[in-house]
Amino acid sequence: MLAFFLCANTLFAYFVTENNYTQQQRVLKSLDIDTSFLNDPILLSMRDDLDLYRTRHFLNILERGYQFVPIVRQMIADAGIPDAFLYLAMTESNFSARAYSSARAVGLWQFMPYTGRKFGLVIDEYVDERRDPIKSTEAAIKFLQYLHDDFGKWYLAAMAYNCGEGRVRRAIIEAGTDELSVLLDPNKKYVPRETRNYIRKILTMAHLSGSADFIIGHDGDYLMNQGSSSTFAPIIVPGGTTLSDIAKSTGLPVKIVKEYNIHLNYFFTPPNVKEYVVYIPYDKKSLFTQNFKPSDGSEAFYVHVVKKGDSLYEIGRRYGISYKVVKDFNNLSSNTLRINQKLIVPVAKPTTKHYVVRQGDTLGSISRKFNIGLNELMRLNNLTSTVIHPGGKIVVP
């Protein structure tokens, strides 16, 4: 993955300026689409609409993508898939890693949880890598290659990416062909309307993004040289590293480091892995290398879910730290808590001790006393039953 960032530094600006018609033909051929599709009336209408009425919105999307587009473009090129798929991401998310749909699709490539995990993305309590522009692009490339292997044509892979493999298979069977012009028939409706326009949107965005006349003609000259070099760099830190430690080493505010790492659910890297890749501004990499000192590993993090009756003071007392530490670490502006609110509690890594069972104790009461789940307590003690006896010893954290 680091190699992609090195390559991105030498990329030219990500707007293609070749002959307009030649560029359009090349894009269609790369997607296995006959060049006669350039005359499709709905495609022409989309281009005119964007050219006349929505140019500022379109240019804003291009500007938003400058941060990671050079790297994503290079990854797509290295994978040998059509470069027009850069605009599949643009169609899916408007080049926003924060994008979220009502169907629970997330990130630059709008992965659903199941598909994201299937193609290697981690989605858990600590991280949602669907929002990681690099890892999600790696997953999207694998997914598109998988779909192409299945359907044999890139435009079918794109359609399946949008509406699902099963829907495209049924459409081909119903239509008796996989010809694009037939599958897009608005009267037969072999595929949903959104999918019928999906390929057209990708082609429209590829066409206009590759047109110097369009960019300059709508006062977008400033975009022509953006995206020509990397704006952020990957760094490897130990699991459980706080973003504040990274920020201190680079002289950046914590909120800026978090902006570069919106795939992290909290202000620290996953504590359940040995190391993890995060991103910082490219021009801060040398500062980080000089100043960053890894933690000694003595600190751990608990995710505490607020229950009825909890207070900051009580939570701090339970974990053996000041309530002010809990408040500051979670950037709380007041002491008011909400039921089911999640708080991160930084504590010294737990050690274990032996608790001597007393008369009246049950395994359940001991688990509540030491704030540990019953199943976890049984696992620590290699117990297959909840039966315990006075005088016995139970290992507890």
mmCIF file of N, CA, C and O in Angstrom, residues 198-281:
data_model
loop_
_atom_site.group_PDB
_atom_site.id
_atom_site.type_symbol
_atom_site.label_atom_id
_atom_site.label_comp_id
_atom_site.label_asym_id
_atom_site.label_seq_id
_atom_site.Cartn_x
_atom_site.Cartn_y
_atom_site.Cartn_z
ATOM 1 N N TYR A 198 -27.033 4.357 -14.297
ATOM 2 C CA TYR A 198 -25.753 4.247 -13.591
ATOM 3 C C TYR A 198 -24.576 4.360 -14.559
ATOM 4 O O TYR A 198 -23.657 5.166 -14.348
ATOM 5 N N ILE A 199 -24.598 3.548 -15.611
ATOM 6 C CA ILE A 199 -23.524 3.604 -16.604
ATOM 7 C C ILE A 199 -23.462 4.990 -17.240
ATOM 8 O O ILE A 199 -22.384 5.538 -17.486
ATOM 9 N N ARG A 200 -24.623 5.558 -17.508
ATOM 10 C CA ARG A 200 -24.666 6.894 -18.135
ATOM 11 C C ARG A 200 -24.025 7.940 -17.224
ATOM 12 O O ARG A 200 -23.330 8.848 -17.700
ATOM 13 N N LYS A 201 -24.256 7.837 -15.917
ATOM 14 C CA LYS A 201 -23.655 8.792 -14.981
ATOM 15 C C LYS A 201 -22.132 8.656 -14.965
ATOM 16 O O LYS A 201 -21.407 9.661 -14.967
ATOM 17 N N ILE A 202 -21.654 7.427 -14.957
ATOM 18 C CA ILE A 202 -20.207 7.195 -14.964
ATOM 19 C C ILE A 202 -19.584 7.785 -16.229
ATOM 20 O O ILE A 202 -18.557 8.477 -16.182
ATOM 21 N N LEU A 203 -20.220 7.535 -17.382
ATOM 22 C CA LEU A 203 -19.703 8.044 -18.652
ATOM 23 C C LEU A 203 -19.751 9.571 -18.696
ATOM 24 O O LEU A 203 -18.825 10.219 -19.195
ATOM 25 N N THR A 204 -20.825 10.153 -18.170
ATOM 26 C CA THR A 204 -20.955 11.607 -18.157
ATOM 27 C C THR A 204 -19.856 12.249 -17.330
ATOM 28 O O THR A 204 -19.210 13.227 -17.746
ATOM 29 N N MET A 205 -19.623 11.699 -16.138
ATOM 30 C CA MET A 205 -18.606 12.266 -15.257
ATOM 31 C C MET A 205 -17.207 12.065 -15.827
ATOM 32 O O MET A 205 -16.350 12.951 -15.726
ATOM 33 N N ALA A 206 -16.965 10.905 -16.439
ATOM 34 C CA ALA A 206 -15.664 10.668 -17.063
ATOM 35 C C ALA A 206 -15.437 11.641 -18.221
ATOM 36 O O ALA A 206 -14.338 12.178 -18.396
ATOM 37 N N HIS A 207 -16.496 11.869 -18.995
ATOM 38 C CA HIS A 207 -16.394 12.759 -20.149
ATOM 39 C C HIS A 207 -16.098 14.194 -19.717
ATOM 40 O O HIS A 207 -15.149 14.827 -20.210
ATOM 41 N N LEU A 208 -16.894 14.717 -18.776
ATOM 42 C CA LEU A 208 -16.731 16.114 -18.378
ATOM 43 C C LEU A 208 -15.449 16.327 -17.585
ATOM 44 O O LEU A 208 -14.802 17.373 -17.704
ATOM 45 N N SER A 209 -15.054 15.354 -16.754
ATOM 46 C CA SER A 209 -13.815 15.488 -15.989
ATOM 47 C C SER A 209 -12.605 15.465 -16.910
ATOM 48 O O SER A 209 -11.565 16.043 -16.583
ATOM 49 N N GLY A 210 -12.742 14.795 -18.047
ATOM 50 C CA GLY A 210 -11.637 14.708 -18.986
ATOM 51 C C GLY A 210 -11.634 15.782 -20.040
ATOM 52 O O GLY A 210 -10.832 15.747 -20.963
ATOM 53 N N SER A 211 -12.550 16.749 -19.915
ATOM 54 C CA SER A 211 -12.657 17.798 -20.919
ATOM 55 C C SER A 211 -12.061 19.106 -20.410
ATOM 56 O O SER A 211 -12.645 19.773 -19.549
ATOM 57 N N ALA A 212 -10.894 19.456 -20.927
ATOM 58 C CA ALA A 212 -10.288 20.731 -20.547
ATOM 59 C C ALA A 212 -11.185 21.894 -20.936
ATOM 60 O O ALA A 212 -11.276 22.902 -20.220
ATOM 61 N N ASP A 213 -11.875 21.779 -22.076
ATOM 62 C CA ASP A 213 -12.774 22.849 -22.509
ATOM 63 C C ASP A 213 -13.875 23.081 -21.486
ATOM 64 O O ASP A 213 -14.228 24.226 -21.173
ATOM 65 N N PHE A 214 -14.424 21.990 -20.953
ATOM 66 C CA PHE A 214 -15.491 22.121 -19.958
ATOM 67 C C PHE A 214 -14.948 22.743 -18.671
ATOM 68 O O PHE A 214 -15.550 23.669 -18.114
ATOM 69 N N ILE A 215 -13.811 22.235 -18.180
ATOM 70 C CA ILE A 215 -13.255 22.715 -16.914
ATOM 71 C C ILE A 215 -12.907 24.198 -17.010
ATOM 72 O O ILE A 215 -13.321 25.007 -16.170
ATOM 73 N N ILE A 216 -12.166 24.565 -18.043
ATOM 74 C CA ILE A 216 -11.745 25.963 -18.188
ATOM 75 C C ILE A 216 -12.928 26.850 -18.542
ATOM 76 O O ILE A 216 -13.053 27.986 -18.055
ATOM 77 N N GLY A 217 -13.839 26.329 -19.347
ATOM 78 C CA GLY A 217 -15.001 27.125 -19.761
ATOM 79 C C GLY A 217 -15.951 27.460 -18.639
ATOM 80 O O GLY A 217 -16.779 28.361 -18.756
ATOM 81 N N HIS A 218 -15.827 26.752 -17.508
ATOM 82 C CA HIS A 218 -16.687 27.044 -16.349
ATOM 83 C C HIS A 218 -15.852 27.516 -15.168
ATOM 84 O O HIS A 218 -16.163 27.233 -14.007
ATOM 85 N N ASP A 219 -14.781 28.244 -15.479
ATOM 86 C CA ASP A 219 -13.926 28.862 -14.468
ATOM 87 C C ASP A 219 -13.350 27.853 -13.484
ATOM 88 O O ASP A 219 -13.207 28.140 -12.285
ATOM 89 N N GLY A 220 -13.012 26.671 -13.997
ATOM 90 C CA GLY A 220 -12.417 25.661 -13.123
ATOM 91 C C GLY A 220 -10.930 25.504 -13.353
ATOM 92 O O GLY A 220 -10.365 24.446 -13.044
ATOM 93 N N ASP A 221 -10.280 26.571 -13.868
ATOM 94 C CA ASP A 221 -8.848 26.505 -14.176
ATOM 95 C C ASP A 221 -8.035 26.044 -12.966
ATOM 96 O O ASP A 221 -7.049 25.312 -13.113
ATOM 97 N N TYR A 222 -8.457 26.478 -11.769
ATOM 98 C CA TYR A 222 -7.699 26.164 -10.561
ATOM 99 C C TYR A 222 -7.644 24.653 -10.283
ATOM 100 O O TYR A 222 -6.786 24.180 -9.537
ATOM 101 N N LEU A 223 -8.552 23.899 -10.893
ATOM 102 C CA LEU A 223 -8.570 22.454 -10.678
ATOM 103 C C LEU A 223 -7.556 21.712 -11.528
ATOM 104 O O LEU A 223 -7.230 20.559 -11.254
ATOM 105 N N MET A 224 -7.056 22.363 -12.577
ATOM 106 C CA MET A 224 -6.235 21.656 -13.550
ATOM 107 C C MET A 224 -4.941 21.105 -12.953
ATOM 108 O O MET A 224 -4.418 20.107 -13.414
ATOM 109 N N ASN A 225 -4.418 21.764 -11.915
ATOM 110 C CA ASN A 225 -3.170 21.299 -11.320
ATOM 111 C C ASN A 225 -3.367 20.666 -9.956
ATOM 112 O O ASN A 225 -2.401 20.287 -9.298
ATOM 113 N N GLN A 226 -4.608 20.574 -9.489
ATOM 114 C CA GLN A 226 -4.844 19.905 -8.224
ATOM 115 C C GLN A 226 -4.827 18.399 -8.428
ATOM 116 O O GLN A 226 -5.141 17.894 -9.486
ATOM 117 N N GLY A 227 -4.461 17.700 -7.379
ATOM 118 C CA GLY A 227 -4.436 16.250 -7.459
ATOM 119 C C GLY A 227 -3.214 15.716 -8.161
ATOM 120 O O GLY A 227 -3.164 14.557 -8.518
ATOM 121 N N SER A 228 -2.195 16.560 -8.363
ATOM 122 C CA SER A 228 -1.006 16.093 -9.065
ATOM 123 C C SER A 228 0.030 15.500 -8.120
ATOM 124 O O SER A 228 1.019 14.949 -8.558
ATOM 125 N N SER A 229 -0.192 15.645 -6.811
ATOM 126 C CA SER A 229 0.736 15.053 -5.849
ATOM 127 C C SER A 229 -0.026 14.631 -4.612
ATOM 128 O O SER A 229 -1.147 15.080 -4.363
ATOM 129 N N SER A 230 0.600 13.765 -3.828
ATOM 130 C CA SER A 230 -0.064 13.224 -2.651
ATOM 131 C C SER A 230 -0.216 14.290 -1.583
ATOM 132 O O SER A 230 0.705 15.070 -1.337
ATOM 133 N N THR A 231 -1.367 14.322 -0.937
ATOM 134 C CA THR A 231 -1.594 15.297 0.128
ATOM 135 C C THR A 231 -1.613 14.646 1.495
ATOM 136 O O THR A 231 -1.673 15.327 2.496
ATOM 137 N N PHE A 232 -1.580 13.317 1.549
ATOM 138 C CA PHE A 232 -1.515 12.660 2.854
ATOM 139 C C PHE A 232 -0.633 11.421 2.777
ATOM 140 O O PHE A 232 -0.419 10.863 1.704
ATOM 141 N N ALA A 233 -0.091 11.048 3.921
ATOM 142 C CA ALA A 233 0.880 9.951 3.963
ATOM 143 C C ALA A 233 0.444 8.912 4.983
ATOM 144 O O ALA A 233 -0.092 9.258 6.040
ATOM 145 N N PRO A 234 0.705 7.638 4.691
ATOM 146 C CA PRO A 234 0.401 6.588 5.668
ATOM 147 C C PRO A 234 1.545 6.441 6.664
ATOM 148 O O PRO A 234 2.719 6.553 6.301
ATOM 149 N N ILE A 235 1.205 6.215 7.913
ATOM 150 C CA ILE A 235 2.211 5.911 8.928
ATOM 151 C C ILE A 235 1.735 4.694 9.704
ATOM 152 O O ILE A 235 0.538 4.455 9.819
ATOM 153 N N ILE A 236 2.669 3.926 10.225
ATOM 154 C CA ILE A 236 2.331 2.722 10.986
ATOM 155 C C ILE A 236 2.593 2.995 12.464
ATOM 156 O O ILE A 236 3.692 3.412 12.849
ATOM 157 N N VAL A 237 1.573 2.786 13.284
ATOM 158 C CA VAL A 237 1.689 3.007 14.729
ATOM 159 C C VAL A 237 1.193 1.760 15.456
ATOM 160 O O VAL A 237 0.434 0.959 14.898
ATOM 161 N N PRO A 238 1.578 1.597 16.722
ATOM 162 C CA PRO A 238 1.086 0.449 17.484
ATOM 163 C C PRO A 238 -0.419 0.529 17.709
ATOM 164 O O PRO A 238 -1.003 1.620 17.723
ATOM 165 N N GLY A 239 -1.058 -0.630 17.871
ATOM 166 C CA GLY A 239 -2.465 -0.639 18.240
ATOM 167 C C GLY A 239 -2.658 0.060 19.567
ATOM 168 O O GLY A 239 -1.815 -0.041 20.469
ATOM 169 N N GLY A 240 -3.762 0.793 19.707
ATOM 170 C CA GLY A 240 -4.029 1.525 20.944
ATOM 171 C C GLY A 240 -3.339 2.867 21.039
ATOM 172 O O GLY A 240 -3.339 3.499 22.093
ATOM 173 N N THR A 241 -2.724 3.347 19.946
ATOM 174 C CA THR A 241 -2.084 4.663 19.948
ATOM 175 C C THR A 241 -3.149 5.755 19.891
ATOM 176 O O THR A 241 -4.063 5.695 19.070
ATOM 177 N N THR A 242 -3.036 6.751 20.750
ATOM 178 C CA THR A 242 -4.003 7.840 20.733
ATOM 179 C C THR A 242 -3.653 8.834 19.633
ATOM 180 O O THR A 242 -2.476 9.056 19.331
ATOM 181 N N LEU A 243 -4.687 9.428 19.059
ATOM 182 C CA LEU A 243 -4.455 10.438 18.030
ATOM 183 C C LEU A 243 -3.796 11.680 18.623
ATOM 184 O O LEU A 243 -3.113 12.425 17.912
ATOM 185 N N SER A 244 -3.975 11.890 19.928
ATOM 186 C CA SER A 244 -3.323 13.038 20.561
ATOM 187 C C SER A 244 -1.800 12.861 20.569
ATOM 188 O O SER A 244 -1.057 13.835 20.393
ATOM 189 N N ASP A 245 -1.323 11.623 20.742
ATOM 190 C CA ASP A 245 0.129 11.382 20.686
ATOM 191 C C ASP A 245 0.662 11.628 19.277
ATOM 192 O O ASP A 245 1.765 12.161 19.095
ATOM 193 N N ILE A 246 -0.124 11.220 18.259
ATOM 194 C CA ILE A 246 0.278 11.474 16.872
ATOM 195 C C ILE A 246 0.272 12.970 16.602
ATOM 196 O O ILE A 246 1.187 13.510 15.970
ATOM 197 N N ALA A 247 -0.773 13.649 17.098
ATOM 198 C CA ALA A 247 -0.887 15.097 16.887
ATOM 199 C C ALA A 247 0.293 15.842 17.521
ATOM 200 O O ALA A 247 0.858 16.764 16.921
ATOM 201 N N LYS A 248 0.677 15.442 18.732
ATOM 202 C CA LYS A 248 1.798 16.107 19.416
ATOM 203 C C LYS A 248 3.084 15.979 18.619
ATOM 204 O O LYS A 248 3.890 16.910 18.557
ATOM 205 N N SER A 249 3.280 14.832 18.007
ATOM 206 C CA SER A 249 4.534 14.600 17.272
ATOM 207 C C SER A 249 4.591 15.401 15.973
ATOM 208 O O SER A 249 5.673 15.608 15.416
ATOM 209 N N THR A 250 3.436 15.836 15.476
ATOM 210 C CA THR A 250 3.390 16.552 14.192
ATOM 211 C C THR A 250 3.065 18.033 14.348
ATOM 212 O O THR A 250 3.120 18.777 13.371
ATOM 213 N N GLY A 251 2.694 18.446 15.571
ATOM 214 C CA GLY A 251 2.322 19.843 15.797
ATOM 215 C C GLY A 251 0.951 20.194 15.261
ATOM 216 O O GLY A 251 0.637 21.376 15.071
ATOM 217 N N LEU A 252 0.106 19.178 15.041
ATOM 218 C CA LEU A 252 -1.238 19.400 14.514
ATOM 219 C C LEU A 252 -2.280 19.323 15.625
ATOM 220 O O LEU A 252 -2.083 18.626 16.624
ATOM 221 N N PRO A 253 -3.415 20.000 15.460
ATOM 222 C CA PRO A 253 -4.535 19.789 16.379
ATOM 223 C C PRO A 253 -5.072 18.363 16.221
ATOM 224 O O PRO A 253 -5.034 17.799 15.116
ATOM 225 N N VAL A 254 -5.575 17.791 17.297
ATOM 226 C CA VAL A 254 -6.101 16.425 17.246
ATOM 227 C C VAL A 254 -7.227 16.319 16.217
ATOM 228 O O VAL A 254 -7.334 15.320 15.503
ATOM 229 N N LYS A 255 -8.062 17.349 16.122
ATOM 230 C CA LYS A 255 -9.207 17.278 15.210
ATOM 231 C C LYS A 255 -8.767 17.161 13.746
ATOM 232 O O LYS A 255 -9.472 16.568 12.926
ATOM 233 N N ILE A 256 -7.598 17.706 13.407
ATOM 234 C CA ILE A 256 -7.080 17.572 12.040
ATOM 235 C C ILE A 256 -6.648 16.131 11.783
ATOM 236 O O ILE A 256 -6.942 15.553 10.725
ATOM 237 N N VAL A 257 -5.962 15.533 12.752
ATOM 238 C CA VAL A 257 -5.552 14.132 12.604
ATOM 239 C C VAL A 257 -6.786 13.243 12.474
ATOM 240 O O VAL A 257 -6.819 12.311 11.674
ATOM 241 N N LYS A 258 -7.830 13.559 13.247
ATOM 242 C CA LYS A 258 -9.063 12.768 13.156
ATOM 243 C C LYS A 258 -9.709 12.940 11.783
ATOM 244 O O LYS A 258 -10.265 11.975 11.223
ATOM 245 N N GLU A 259 -9.654 14.125 11.203
ATOM 246 C CA GLU A 259 -10.214 14.360 9.872
ATOM 247 C C GLU A 259 -9.550 13.472 8.828
ATOM 248 O O GLU A 259 -10.186 13.043 7.872
ATOM 249 N N TYR A 260 -8.282 13.209 9.004
ATOM 250 C CA TYR A 260 -7.558 12.350 8.075
ATOM 251 C C TYR A 260 -7.830 10.867 8.336
ATOM 252 O O TYR A 260 -7.413 10.019 7.554
ATOM 253 N N ASN A 261 -8.503 10.582 9.438
ATOM 254 C CA ASN A 261 -8.726 9.188 9.834
ATOM 255 C C ASN A 261 -10.157 8.981 10.309
ATOM 256 O O ASN A 261 -10.394 8.431 11.383
ATOM 257 N N ILE A 262 -11.116 9.387 9.463
ATOM 258 C CA ILE A 262 -12.511 9.297 9.890
ATOM 259 C C ILE A 262 -12.987 7.844 9.956
ATOM 260 O O ILE A 262 -14.073 7.577 10.469
ATOM 261 N N HIS A 263 -12.165 6.915 9.452
ATOM 262 C CA HIS A 263 -12.528 5.503 9.575
ATOM 263 C C HIS A 263 -12.331 4.990 10.995
ATOM 264 O O HIS A 263 -12.835 3.908 11.335
ATOM 265 N N LEU A 264 -11.607 5.733 11.837
ATOM 266 C CA LEU A 264 -11.467 5.345 13.241
ATOM 267 C C LEU A 264 -12.697 5.809 14.002
ATOM 268 O O LEU A 264 -13.085 6.982 13.930
ATOM 269 N N ASN A 265 -13.313 4.910 14.746
ATOM 270 C CA ASN A 265 -14.531 5.256 15.487
ATOM 271 C C ASN A 265 -14.243 6.108 16.715
ATOM 272 O O ASN A 265 -15.115 6.820 17.198
ATOM 273 N N TYR A 266 -13.014 6.003 17.230
ATOM 274 C CA TYR A 266 -12.631 6.744 18.420
ATOM 275 C C TYR A 266 -11.317 7.456 18.168
ATOM 276 O O TYR A 266 -10.758 7.378 17.074
ATOM 277 N N PHE A 267 -10.819 8.132 19.195
ATOM 278 C CA PHE A 267 -9.594 8.913 19.040
ATOM 279 C C PHE A 267 -8.360 8.082 19.375
ATOM 280 O O PHE A 267 -7.413 8.563 19.982
ATOM 281 N N PHE A 268 -8.366 6.824 18.998
ATOM 282 C CA PHE A 268 -7.202 5.963 19.132
ATOM 283 C C PHE A 268 -7.318 4.834 18.128
ATOM 284 O O PHE A 268 -8.406 4.527 17.631
ATOM 285 N N THR A 269 -6.181 4.213 17.807
ATOM 286 C CA THR A 269 -6.184 3.105 16.851
ATOM 287 C C THR A 269 -6.688 1.842 17.551
ATOM 288 O O THR A 269 -6.658 1.762 18.780
ATOM 289 N N PRO A 270 -7.158 0.860 16.795
ATOM 290 C CA PRO A 270 -7.715 -0.345 17.415
ATOM 291 C C PRO A 270 -6.731 -0.969 18.409
ATOM 292 O O PRO A 270 -5.576 -1.250 18.049
ATOM 293 N N PRO A 271 -7.145 -1.173 19.658
ATOM 294 C CA PRO A 271 -6.229 -1.732 20.653
ATOM 295 C C PRO A 271 -6.059 -3.247 20.541
ATOM 296 O O PRO A 271 -5.235 -3.819 21.239
ATOM 297 N N ASN A 272 -6.858 -3.879 19.670
ATOM 298 C CA ASN A 272 -6.823 -5.338 19.555
ATOM 299 C C ASN A 272 -5.925 -5.830 18.421
ATOM 300 O O ASN A 272 -6.005 -6.977 18.017
ATOM 301 N N VAL A 273 -5.077 -4.942 17.872
ATOM 302 C CA VAL A 273 -4.122 -5.334 16.835
ATOM 303 C C VAL A 273 -2.724 -4.875 17.235
ATOM 304 O O VAL A 273 -2.561 -3.954 18.046
ATOM 305 N N LYS A 274 -1.709 -5.514 16.659
ATOM 306 C CA LYS A 274 -0.331 -5.161 16.998
ATOM 307 C C LYS A 274 0.039 -3.790 16.455
ATOM 308 O O LYS A 274 0.694 -2.986 17.135
ATOM 309 N N GLU A 275 -0.349 -3.499 15.217
ATOM 310 C CA GLU A 275 -0.059 -2.204 14.612
ATOM 311 C C GLU A 275 -1.158 -1.847 13.623
ATOM 312 O O GLU A 275 -1.930 -2.710 13.201
ATOM 313 N N TYR A 276 -1.200 -0.559 13.272
ATOM 314 C CA TYR A 276 -2.285 -0.102 12.400
ATOM 315 C C TYR A 276 -1.797 1.082 11.576
ATOM 316 O O TYR A 276 -0.979 1.886 12.046
ATOM 317 N N VAL A 277 -2.309 1.182 10.336
ATOM 318 C CA VAL A 277 -1.937 2.284 9.441
ATOM 319 C C VAL A 277 -2.920 3.437 9.613
ATOM 320 O O VAL A 277 -4.136 3.248 9.544
ATOM 321 N N VAL A 278 -2.389 4.626 9.861
ATOM 322 C CA VAL A 278 -3.210 5.838 9.894
ATOM 323 C C VAL A 278 -2.604 6.843 8.921
ATOM 324 O O VAL A 278 -1.510 6.634 8.392
ATOM 325 N N TYR A 279 -3.306 7.960 8.706
ATOM 326 C CA TYR A 279 -2.864 8.947 7.724
ATOM 327 C C TYR A 279 -2.646 10.301 8.392
ATOM 328 O O TYR A 279 -3.369 10.685 9.316
ATOM 329 N N ILE A 280 -1.643 11.013 7.892
ATOM 330 C CA ILE A 280 -1.372 12.382 8.328
ATOM 331 C C ILE A 280 -1.061 13.212 7.087
ATOM 332 O O ILE A 280 -0.788 12.648 6.019
ATOM 333 N N PRO A 281 -1.113 14.560 7.183
ATOM 334 C CA PRO A 281 -0.718 15.380 6.035
ATOM 335 C C PRO A 281 0.691 15.020 5.567
ATOM 336 O O PRO A 281 1.587 14.787 6.379
#
